[in-house]
mmCIF file of C-alpha atoms in Angstrom:
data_model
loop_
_atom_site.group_PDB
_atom_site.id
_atom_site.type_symbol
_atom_site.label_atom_id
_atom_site.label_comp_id
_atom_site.label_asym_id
_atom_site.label_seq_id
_atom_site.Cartn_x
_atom_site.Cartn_y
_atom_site.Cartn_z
ATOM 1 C CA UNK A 8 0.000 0.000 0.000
ATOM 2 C CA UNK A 9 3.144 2.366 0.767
ATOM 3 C CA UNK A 10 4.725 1.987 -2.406
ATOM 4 C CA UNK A 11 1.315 2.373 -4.498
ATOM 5 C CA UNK A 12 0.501 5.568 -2.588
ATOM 6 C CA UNK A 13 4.187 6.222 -3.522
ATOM 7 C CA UNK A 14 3.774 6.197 -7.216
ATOM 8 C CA UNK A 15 0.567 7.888 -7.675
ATOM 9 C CA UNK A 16 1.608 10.400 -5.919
ATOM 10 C CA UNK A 17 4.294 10.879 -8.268
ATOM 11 C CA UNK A 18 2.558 10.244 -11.227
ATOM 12 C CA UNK A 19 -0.126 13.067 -10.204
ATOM 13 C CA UNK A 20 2.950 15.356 -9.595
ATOM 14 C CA UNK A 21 4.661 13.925 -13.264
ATOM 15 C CA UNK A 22 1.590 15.592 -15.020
ATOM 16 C CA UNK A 23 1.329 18.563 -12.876
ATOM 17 C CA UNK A 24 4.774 19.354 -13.827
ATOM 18 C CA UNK A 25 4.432 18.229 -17.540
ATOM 19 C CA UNK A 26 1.368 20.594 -17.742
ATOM 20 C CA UNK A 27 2.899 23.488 -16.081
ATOM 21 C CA UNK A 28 5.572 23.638 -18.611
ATOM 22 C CA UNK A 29 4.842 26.423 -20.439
ATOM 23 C CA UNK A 30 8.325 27.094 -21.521
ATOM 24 C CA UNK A 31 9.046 24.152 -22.750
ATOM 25 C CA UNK A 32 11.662 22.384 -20.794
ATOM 26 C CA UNK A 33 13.923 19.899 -21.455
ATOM 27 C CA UNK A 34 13.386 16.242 -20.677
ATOM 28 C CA UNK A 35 15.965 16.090 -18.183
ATOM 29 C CA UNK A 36 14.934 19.074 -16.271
ATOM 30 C CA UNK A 37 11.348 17.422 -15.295
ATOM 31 C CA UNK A 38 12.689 14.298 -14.846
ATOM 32 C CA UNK A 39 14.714 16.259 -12.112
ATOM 33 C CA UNK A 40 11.777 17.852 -10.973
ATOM 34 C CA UNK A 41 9.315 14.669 -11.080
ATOM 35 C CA UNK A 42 12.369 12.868 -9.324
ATOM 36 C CA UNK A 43 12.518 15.468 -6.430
ATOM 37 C CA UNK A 44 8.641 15.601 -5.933
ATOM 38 C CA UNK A 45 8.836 11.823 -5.372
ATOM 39 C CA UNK A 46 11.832 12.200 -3.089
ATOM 40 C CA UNK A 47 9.561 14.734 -0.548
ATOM 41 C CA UNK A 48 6.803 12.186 -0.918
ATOM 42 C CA UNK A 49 9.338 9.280 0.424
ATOM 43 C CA UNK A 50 10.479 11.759 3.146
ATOM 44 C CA UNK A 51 7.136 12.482 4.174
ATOM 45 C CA UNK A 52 6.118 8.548 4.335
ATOM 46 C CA UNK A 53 9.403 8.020 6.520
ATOM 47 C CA UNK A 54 7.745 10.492 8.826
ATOM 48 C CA UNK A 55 4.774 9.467 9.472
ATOM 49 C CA UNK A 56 6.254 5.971 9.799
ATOM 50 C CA UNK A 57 8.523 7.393 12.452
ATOM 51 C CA UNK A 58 5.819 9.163 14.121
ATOM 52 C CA UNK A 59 3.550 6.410 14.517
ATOM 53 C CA UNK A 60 5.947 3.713 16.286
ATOM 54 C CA UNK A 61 7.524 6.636 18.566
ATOM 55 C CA UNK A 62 3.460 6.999 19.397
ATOM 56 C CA UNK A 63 3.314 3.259 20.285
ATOM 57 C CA UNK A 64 6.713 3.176 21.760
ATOM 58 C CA UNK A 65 4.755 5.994 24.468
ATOM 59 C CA UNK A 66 1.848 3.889 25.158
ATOM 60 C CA UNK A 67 3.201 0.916 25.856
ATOM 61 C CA UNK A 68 5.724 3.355 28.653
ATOM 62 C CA UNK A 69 2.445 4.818 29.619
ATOM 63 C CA UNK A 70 1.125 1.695 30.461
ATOM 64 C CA UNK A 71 3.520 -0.710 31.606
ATOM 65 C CA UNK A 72 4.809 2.141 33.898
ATOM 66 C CA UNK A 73 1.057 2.735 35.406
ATOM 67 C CA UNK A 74 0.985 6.287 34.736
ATOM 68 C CA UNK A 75 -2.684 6.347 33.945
ATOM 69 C CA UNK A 76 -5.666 4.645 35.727
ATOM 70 C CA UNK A 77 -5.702 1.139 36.471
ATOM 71 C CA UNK A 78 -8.634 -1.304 36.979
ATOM 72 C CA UNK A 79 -8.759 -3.355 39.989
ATOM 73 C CA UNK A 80 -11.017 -6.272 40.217
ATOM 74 C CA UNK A 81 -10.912 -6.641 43.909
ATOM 75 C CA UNK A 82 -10.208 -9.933 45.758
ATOM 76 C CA UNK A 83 -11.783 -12.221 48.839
ATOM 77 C CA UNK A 84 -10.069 -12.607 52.008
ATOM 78 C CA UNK A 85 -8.049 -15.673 52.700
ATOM 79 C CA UNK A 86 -8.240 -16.558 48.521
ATOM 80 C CA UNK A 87 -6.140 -19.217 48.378
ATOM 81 C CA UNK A 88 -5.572 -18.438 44.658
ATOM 82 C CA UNK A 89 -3.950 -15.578 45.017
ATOM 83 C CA UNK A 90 -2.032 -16.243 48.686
ATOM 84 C CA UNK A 91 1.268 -17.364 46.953
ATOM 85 C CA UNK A 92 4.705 -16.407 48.061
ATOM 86 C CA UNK A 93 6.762 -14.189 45.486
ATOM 87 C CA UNK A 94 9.286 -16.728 43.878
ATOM 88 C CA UNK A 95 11.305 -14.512 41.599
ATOM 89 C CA UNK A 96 11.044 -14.974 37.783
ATOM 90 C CA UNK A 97 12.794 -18.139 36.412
ATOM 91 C CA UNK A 98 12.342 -16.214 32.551
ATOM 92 C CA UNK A 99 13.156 -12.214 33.143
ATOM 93 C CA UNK A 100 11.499 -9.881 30.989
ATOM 94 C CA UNK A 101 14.950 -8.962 29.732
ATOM 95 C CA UNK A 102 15.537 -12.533 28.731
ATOM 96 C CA UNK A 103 12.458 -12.979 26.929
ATOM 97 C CA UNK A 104 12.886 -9.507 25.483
ATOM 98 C CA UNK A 105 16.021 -10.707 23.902
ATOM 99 C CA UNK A 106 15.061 -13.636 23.162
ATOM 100 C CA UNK A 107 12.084 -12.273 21.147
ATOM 101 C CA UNK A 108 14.276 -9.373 19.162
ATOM 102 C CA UNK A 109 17.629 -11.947 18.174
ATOM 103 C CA UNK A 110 16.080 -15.477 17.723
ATOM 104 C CA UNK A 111 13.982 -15.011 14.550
ATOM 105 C CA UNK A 112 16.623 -12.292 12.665
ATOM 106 C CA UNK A 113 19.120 -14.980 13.574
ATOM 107 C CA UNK A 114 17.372 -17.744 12.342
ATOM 108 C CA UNK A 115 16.547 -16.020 8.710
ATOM 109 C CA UNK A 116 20.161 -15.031 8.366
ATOM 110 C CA UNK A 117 21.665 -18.201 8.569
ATOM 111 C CA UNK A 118 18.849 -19.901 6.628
ATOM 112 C CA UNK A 119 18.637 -18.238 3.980
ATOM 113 C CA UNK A 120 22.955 -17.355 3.551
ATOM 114 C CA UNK A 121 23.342 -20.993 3.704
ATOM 115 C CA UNK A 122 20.290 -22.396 1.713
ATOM 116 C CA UNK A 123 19.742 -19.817 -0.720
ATOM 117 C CA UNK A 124 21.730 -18.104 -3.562
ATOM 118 C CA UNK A 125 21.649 -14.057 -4.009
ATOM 119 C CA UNK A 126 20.213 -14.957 -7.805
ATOM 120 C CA UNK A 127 16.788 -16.125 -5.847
ATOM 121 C CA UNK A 128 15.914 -12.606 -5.068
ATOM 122 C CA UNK A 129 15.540 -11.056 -7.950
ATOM 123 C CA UNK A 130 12.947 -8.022 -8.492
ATOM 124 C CA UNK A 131 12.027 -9.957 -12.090
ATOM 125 C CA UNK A 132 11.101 -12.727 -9.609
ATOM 126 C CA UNK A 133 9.001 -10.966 -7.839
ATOM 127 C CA UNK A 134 11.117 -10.864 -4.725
ATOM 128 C CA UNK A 135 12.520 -7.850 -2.615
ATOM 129 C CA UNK A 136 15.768 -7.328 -4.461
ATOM 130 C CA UNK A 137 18.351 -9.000 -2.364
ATOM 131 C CA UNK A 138 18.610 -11.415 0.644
ATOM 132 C CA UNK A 139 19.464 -8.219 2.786
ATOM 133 C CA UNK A 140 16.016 -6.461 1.868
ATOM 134 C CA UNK A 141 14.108 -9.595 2.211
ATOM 135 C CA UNK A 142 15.001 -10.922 5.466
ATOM 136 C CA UNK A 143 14.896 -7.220 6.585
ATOM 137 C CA UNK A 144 11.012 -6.744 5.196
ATOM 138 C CA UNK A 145 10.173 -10.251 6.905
ATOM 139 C CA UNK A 146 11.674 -9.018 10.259
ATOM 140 C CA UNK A 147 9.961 -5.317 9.464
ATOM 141 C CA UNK A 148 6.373 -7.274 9.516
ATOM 142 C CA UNK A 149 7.777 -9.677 12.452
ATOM 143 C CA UNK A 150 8.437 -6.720 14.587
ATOM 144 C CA UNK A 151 5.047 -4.720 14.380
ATOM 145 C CA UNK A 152 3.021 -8.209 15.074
ATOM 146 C CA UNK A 153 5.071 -8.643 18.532
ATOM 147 C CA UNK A 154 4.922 -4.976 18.823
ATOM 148 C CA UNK A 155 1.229 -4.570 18.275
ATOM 149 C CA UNK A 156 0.741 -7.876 20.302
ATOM 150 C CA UNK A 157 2.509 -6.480 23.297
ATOM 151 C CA UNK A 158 0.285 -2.875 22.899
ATOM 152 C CA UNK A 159 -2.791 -5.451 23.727
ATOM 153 C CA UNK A 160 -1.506 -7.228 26.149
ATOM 154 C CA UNK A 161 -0.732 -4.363 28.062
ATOM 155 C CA UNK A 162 -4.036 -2.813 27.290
ATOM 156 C CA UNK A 163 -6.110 -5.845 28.498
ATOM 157 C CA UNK A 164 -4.139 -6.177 31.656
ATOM 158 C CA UNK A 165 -4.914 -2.544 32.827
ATOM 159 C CA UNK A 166 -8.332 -2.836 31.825
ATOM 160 C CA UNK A 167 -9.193 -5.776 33.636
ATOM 161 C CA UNK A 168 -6.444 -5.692 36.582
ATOM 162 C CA UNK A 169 -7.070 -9.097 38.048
ATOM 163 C CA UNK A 170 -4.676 -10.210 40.728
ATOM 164 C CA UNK A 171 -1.580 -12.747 40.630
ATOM 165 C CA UNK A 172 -1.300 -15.531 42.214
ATOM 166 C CA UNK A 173 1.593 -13.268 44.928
ATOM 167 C CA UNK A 174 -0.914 -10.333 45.161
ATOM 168 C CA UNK A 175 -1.315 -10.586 48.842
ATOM 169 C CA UNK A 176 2.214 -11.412 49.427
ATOM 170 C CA UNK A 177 3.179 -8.737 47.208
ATOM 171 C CA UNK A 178 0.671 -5.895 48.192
ATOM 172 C CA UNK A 179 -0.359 -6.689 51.903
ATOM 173 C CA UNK A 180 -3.551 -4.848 51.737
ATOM 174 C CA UNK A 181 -4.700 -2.653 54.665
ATOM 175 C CA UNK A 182 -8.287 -4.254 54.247
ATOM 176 C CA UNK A 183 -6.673 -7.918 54.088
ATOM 177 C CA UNK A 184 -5.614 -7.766 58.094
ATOM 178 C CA UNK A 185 -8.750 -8.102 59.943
ATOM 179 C CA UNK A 186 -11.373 -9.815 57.480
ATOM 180 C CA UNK A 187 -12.343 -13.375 56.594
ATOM 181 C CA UNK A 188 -14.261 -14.561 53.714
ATOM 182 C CA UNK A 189 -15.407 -11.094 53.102
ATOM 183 C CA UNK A 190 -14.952 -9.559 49.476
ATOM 184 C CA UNK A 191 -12.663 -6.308 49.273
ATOM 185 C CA UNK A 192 -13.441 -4.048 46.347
ATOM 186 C CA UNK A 193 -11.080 -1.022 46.742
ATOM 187 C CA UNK A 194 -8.147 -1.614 48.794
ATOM 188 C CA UNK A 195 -4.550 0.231 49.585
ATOM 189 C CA UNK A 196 -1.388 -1.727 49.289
ATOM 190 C CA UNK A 197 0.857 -1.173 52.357
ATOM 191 C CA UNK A 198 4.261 -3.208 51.339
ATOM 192 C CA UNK A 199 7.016 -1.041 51.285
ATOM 193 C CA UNK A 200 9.817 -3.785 50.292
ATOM 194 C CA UNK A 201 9.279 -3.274 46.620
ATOM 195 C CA UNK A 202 8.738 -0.436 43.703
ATOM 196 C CA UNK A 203 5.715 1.168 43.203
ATOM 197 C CA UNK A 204 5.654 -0.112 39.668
ATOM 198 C CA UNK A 205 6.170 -3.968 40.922
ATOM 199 C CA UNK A 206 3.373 -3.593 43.625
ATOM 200 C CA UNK A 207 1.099 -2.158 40.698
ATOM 201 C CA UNK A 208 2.151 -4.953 38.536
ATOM 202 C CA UNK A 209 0.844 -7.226 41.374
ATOM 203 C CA UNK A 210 -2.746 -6.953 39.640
ATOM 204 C CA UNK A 211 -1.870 -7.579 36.376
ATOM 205 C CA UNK A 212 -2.262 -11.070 36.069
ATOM 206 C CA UNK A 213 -4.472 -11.478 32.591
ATOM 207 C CA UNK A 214 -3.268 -12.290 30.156
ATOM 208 C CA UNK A 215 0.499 -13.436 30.451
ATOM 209 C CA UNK A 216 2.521 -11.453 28.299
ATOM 210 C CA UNK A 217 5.360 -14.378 28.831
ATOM 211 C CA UNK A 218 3.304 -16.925 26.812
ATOM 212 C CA UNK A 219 1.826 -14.446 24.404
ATOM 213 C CA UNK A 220 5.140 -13.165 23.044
ATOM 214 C CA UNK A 221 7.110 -16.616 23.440
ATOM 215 C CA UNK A 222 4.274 -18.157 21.477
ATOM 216 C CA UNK A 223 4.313 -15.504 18.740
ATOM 217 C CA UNK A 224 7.767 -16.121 18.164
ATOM 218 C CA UNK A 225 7.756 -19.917 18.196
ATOM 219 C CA UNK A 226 4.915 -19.927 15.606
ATOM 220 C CA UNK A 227 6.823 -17.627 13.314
ATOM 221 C CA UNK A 228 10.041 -19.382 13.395
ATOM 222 C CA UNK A 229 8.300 -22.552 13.179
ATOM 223 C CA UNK A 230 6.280 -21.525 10.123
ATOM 224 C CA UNK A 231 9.513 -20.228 8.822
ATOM 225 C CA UNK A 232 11.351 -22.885 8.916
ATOM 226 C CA UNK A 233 9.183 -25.507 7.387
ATOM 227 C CA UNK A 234 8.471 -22.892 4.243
ATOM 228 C CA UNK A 235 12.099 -22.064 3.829
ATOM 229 C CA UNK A 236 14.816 -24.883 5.347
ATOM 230 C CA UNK A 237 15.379 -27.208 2.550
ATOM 231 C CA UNK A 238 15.120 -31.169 3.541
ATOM 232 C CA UNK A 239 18.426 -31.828 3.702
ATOM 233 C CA UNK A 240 17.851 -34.206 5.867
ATOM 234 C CA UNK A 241 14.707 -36.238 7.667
ATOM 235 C CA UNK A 242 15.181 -35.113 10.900
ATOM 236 C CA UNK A 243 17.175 -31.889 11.187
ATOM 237 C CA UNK A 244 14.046 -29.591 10.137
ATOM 238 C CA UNK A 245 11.726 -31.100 13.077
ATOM 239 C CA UNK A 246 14.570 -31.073 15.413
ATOM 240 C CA UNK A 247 15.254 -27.772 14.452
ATOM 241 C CA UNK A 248 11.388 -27.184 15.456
ATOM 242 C CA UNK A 249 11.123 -28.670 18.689
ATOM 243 C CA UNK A 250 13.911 -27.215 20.019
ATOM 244 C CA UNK A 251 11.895 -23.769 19.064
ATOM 245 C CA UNK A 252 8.748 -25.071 20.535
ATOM 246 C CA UNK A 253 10.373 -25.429 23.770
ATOM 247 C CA UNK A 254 10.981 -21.515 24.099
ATOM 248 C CA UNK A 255 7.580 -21.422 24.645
ATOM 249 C CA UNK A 256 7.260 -24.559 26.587
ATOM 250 C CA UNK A 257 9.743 -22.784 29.548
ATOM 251 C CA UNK A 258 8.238 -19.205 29.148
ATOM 252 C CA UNK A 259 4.535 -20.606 29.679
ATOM 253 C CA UNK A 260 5.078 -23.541 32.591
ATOM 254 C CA UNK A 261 7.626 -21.184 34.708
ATOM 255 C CA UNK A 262 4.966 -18.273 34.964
ATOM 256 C CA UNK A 263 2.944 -20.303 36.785
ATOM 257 C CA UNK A 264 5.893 -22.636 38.759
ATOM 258 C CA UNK A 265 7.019 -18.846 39.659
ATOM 259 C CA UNK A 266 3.418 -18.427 41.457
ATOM 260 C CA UNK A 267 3.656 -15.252 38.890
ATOM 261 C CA UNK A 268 0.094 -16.298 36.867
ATOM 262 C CA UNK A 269 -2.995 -18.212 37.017
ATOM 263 C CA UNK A 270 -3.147 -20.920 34.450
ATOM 264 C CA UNK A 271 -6.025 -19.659 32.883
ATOM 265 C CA UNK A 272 -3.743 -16.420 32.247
ATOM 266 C CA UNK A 273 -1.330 -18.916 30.093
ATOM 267 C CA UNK A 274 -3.612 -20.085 28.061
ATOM 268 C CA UNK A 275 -5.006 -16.940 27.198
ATOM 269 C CA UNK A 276 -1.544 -15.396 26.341
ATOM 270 C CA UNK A 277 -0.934 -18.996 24.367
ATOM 271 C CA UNK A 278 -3.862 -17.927 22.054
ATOM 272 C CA UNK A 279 -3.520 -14.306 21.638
ATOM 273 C CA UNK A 280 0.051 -15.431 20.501
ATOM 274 C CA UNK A 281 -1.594 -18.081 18.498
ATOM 275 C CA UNK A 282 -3.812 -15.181 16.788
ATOM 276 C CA UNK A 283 -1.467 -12.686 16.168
ATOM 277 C CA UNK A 284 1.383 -15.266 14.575
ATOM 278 C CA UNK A 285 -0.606 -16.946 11.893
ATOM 279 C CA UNK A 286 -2.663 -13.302 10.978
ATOM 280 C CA UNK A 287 0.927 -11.566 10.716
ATOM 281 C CA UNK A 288 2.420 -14.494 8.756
ATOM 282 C CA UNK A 289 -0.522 -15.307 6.664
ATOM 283 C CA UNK A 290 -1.450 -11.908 5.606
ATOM 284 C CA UNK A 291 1.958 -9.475 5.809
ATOM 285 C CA UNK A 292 4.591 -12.014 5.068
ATOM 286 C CA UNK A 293 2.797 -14.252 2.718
ATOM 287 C CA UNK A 294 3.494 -17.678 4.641
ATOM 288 C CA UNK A 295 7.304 -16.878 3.302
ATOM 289 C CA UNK A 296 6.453 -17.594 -0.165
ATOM 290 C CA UNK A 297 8.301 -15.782 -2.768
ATOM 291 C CA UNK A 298 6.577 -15.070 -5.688
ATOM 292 C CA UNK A 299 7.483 -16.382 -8.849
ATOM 293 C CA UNK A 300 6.574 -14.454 -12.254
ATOM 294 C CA UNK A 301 5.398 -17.220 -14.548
ATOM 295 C CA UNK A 302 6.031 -17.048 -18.453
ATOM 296 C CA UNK A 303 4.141 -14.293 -20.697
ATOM 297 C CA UNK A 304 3.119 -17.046 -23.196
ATOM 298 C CA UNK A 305 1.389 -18.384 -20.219
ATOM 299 C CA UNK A 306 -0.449 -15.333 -18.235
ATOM 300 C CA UNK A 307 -3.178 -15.026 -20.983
ATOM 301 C CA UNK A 308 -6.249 -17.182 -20.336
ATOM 302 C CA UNK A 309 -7.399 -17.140 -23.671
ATOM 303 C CA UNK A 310 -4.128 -17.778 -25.287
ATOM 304 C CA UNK A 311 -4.141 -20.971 -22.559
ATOM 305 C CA UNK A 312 -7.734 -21.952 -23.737
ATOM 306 C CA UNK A 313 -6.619 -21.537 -27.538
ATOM 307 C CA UNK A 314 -3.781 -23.490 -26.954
ATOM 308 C CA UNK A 315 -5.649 -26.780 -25.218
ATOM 309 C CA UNK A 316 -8.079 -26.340 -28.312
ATOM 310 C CA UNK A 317 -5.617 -26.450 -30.647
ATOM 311 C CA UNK A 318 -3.666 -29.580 -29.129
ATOM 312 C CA UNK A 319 -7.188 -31.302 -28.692
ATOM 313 C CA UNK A 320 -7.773 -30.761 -32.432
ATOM 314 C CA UNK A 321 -3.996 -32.201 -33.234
ATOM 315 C CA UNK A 322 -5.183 -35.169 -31.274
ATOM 316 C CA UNK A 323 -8.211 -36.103 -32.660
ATOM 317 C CA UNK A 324 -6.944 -35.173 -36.546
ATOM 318 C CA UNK A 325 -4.462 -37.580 -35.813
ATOM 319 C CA UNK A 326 -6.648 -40.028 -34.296
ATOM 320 C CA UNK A 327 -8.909 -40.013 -37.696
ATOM 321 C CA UNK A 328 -5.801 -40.467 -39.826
ATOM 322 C CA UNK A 329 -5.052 -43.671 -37.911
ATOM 323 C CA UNK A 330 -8.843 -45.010 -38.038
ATOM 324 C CA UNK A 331 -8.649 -44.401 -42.128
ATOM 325 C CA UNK A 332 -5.270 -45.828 -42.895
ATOM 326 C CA UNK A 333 -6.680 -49.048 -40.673
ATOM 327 C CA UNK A 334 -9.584 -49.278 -43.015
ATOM 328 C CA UNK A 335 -7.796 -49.192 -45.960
ATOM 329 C CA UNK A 336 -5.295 -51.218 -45.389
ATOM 330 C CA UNK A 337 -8.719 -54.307 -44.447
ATOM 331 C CA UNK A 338 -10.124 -53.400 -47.765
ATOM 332 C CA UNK A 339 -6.881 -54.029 -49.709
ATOM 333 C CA UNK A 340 -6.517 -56.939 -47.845
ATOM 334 C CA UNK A 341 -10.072 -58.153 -48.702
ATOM 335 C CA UNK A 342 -9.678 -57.477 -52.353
ATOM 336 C CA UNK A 343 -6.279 -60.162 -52.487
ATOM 337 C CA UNK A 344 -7.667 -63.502 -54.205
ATOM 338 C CA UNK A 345 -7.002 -66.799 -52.011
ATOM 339 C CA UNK A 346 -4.704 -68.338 -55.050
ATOM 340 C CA UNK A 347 -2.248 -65.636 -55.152
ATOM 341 C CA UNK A 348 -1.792 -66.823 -50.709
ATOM 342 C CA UNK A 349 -1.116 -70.063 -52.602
ATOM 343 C CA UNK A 350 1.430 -69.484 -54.601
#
């Protein structure tokens, strides 16, 4: 859609400048001038671009960082779902974060450097240009799934602001210290032992951004792999695979081993992951299927039709000649008298 808007903008600005030519200038001098109209038109795309993911950048700060209004669900006294001892976090955020950003550019690189030629990326093949530009553009639509998957995920969790499985250990509410079975719907957190930001995080439970962003990457790899590794061999593709799958395996069990989600809040994050993978790999990166232009004798449907005809016609011409040379050749065989077998 970026390049199209691209070139008709140009083109409208070609015959705005042909037009305005009164003084009739030389070729060169509007192609200079057609050539710098598109160049603001780029510049002003790259802005925009820029502008939006700096905006997302922001609202994902905004709301991992609590700085606006939070939902809290409330919680009963004495739950034992959510009376769990903080256990630390077996998978840091700044592991999965780099696991998330190097694993997949890592795993086109070397795919496609050692698999693939540069002659396979061709523009007349319908590809990007070169290897560089297409692993790039499959990353580019890689990074603003998991980007626009985290936005959500962070959105749903401040909207609904249910309570870990720690939350008492980690908040110690006021309201918590002299009640039983009763249900607390506002409460004030009185631990001072941690951050502001990690008691507020306490009621963030659904959905678990571990499993959602682990799964999104094992899906994509995954897919990647089985579209693009060549079978070498019977069993280095699937091994290849599982040892992907079980990212996702250790980011999803831990969070709740850790005490740090519900299991329900797995499994949610599993299928937002889920979504978000196949729609981003489906729709923006084409299930990694380059596109191959096929022949120009070929792309006309009525040139394909006239062709069958014509070969079906071939066929049964040739078929008739065969039926007639069969029936002549009985009748001269009829017509030879018995004594001339004799002799």
């Amino acid at each position: 859609m970026q390049s199209s808007t691209e070139q008709l903008t140009c083109s409208a600005g070609n015959l705005e400048e042909i037009q305005d030519n009164p003084d009739g200038l030389s070729r060169r001098t509007v192609s200079e001038k057609i050539m710098s109209i598109c160049k603001n038109t780029i510049r002003w795309v790259l802005v925009l671009d820029a502008f939006l993911a700096v905006s997302v950048i922001v609202l994902l700060a905004v709301l991992e960082f609590a700085t606006v209004p939070q939902q809290h669900v409330g919680f009963y006294c004495n739950d034992p779902k959510i009376s769990f001892k903080f256990m630390g976090d077996t998978v840091s955020m700044t592991s999965l974060i780099v696991g998330s950003v190097l694993m997949p550019i890592l795993v086109m690189w070397i795919t496609e450097f050692v698999c693939y030629s540069a002659s396979n990326y061709e523009k007349s093949l319908g590809c990007a240009g070169s290897r560089t530009k297409q692993v790039w553009l499959w990353y580019g639509h890689y990074s603003v799934g998991i980007i626009a998957l985290t936005f959500i995920c962070d959105v749903i969790k401040t909207l609904i602001g249910e309570p870990r499985p720690h939350f008492l250990d980690t908040c110690k509410p006021r309201e918590a210290e002299n009640c039983t079975d009763e249900y607390v719907a506002t409460y004030t957190c009185t631990n001072k032992e941690y951050s502001t930001w990690f008691i507020s995080d306490s009621s963030k439970s659904f959905p678990s951004g571990h499993s959602a962003l682990s799964m999104f990457t094992t899906v994509f790899i995954v897919w990647y792999l089985q579209n693009r590794l060549p079978d070498w061999t019977f069993f280095l593709k699937p091994w290849l695979q599982c040892m992907i799958c079980l990212w996702t395996v250790v980011c999803s069990i831990t969070r709740i081993g850790d005490n740090r989600h519900h299991w329900w809040d797995v499994l949610a994050g599993l299928m937002f992951g889920l979504a978000f993978s196949v729609l981003t790999i489906t729709v923006s990166c084409r299930k990694f299927h380059l596109d191959r232009k096929v022949p120009e004798d070929y792309n006309d449907p009525v040139e394909n039709e006239q062709i069958n005809l014509n070969n079906k016609r071939q066929h049964s011409v040739k078929k008739l000649l065969e039926t007639t040379v069969d029936v002549s050749e009985s009748r001269e065989l009829r017509n030879v008298k018995p004594s001339t077998w004799k002799e």
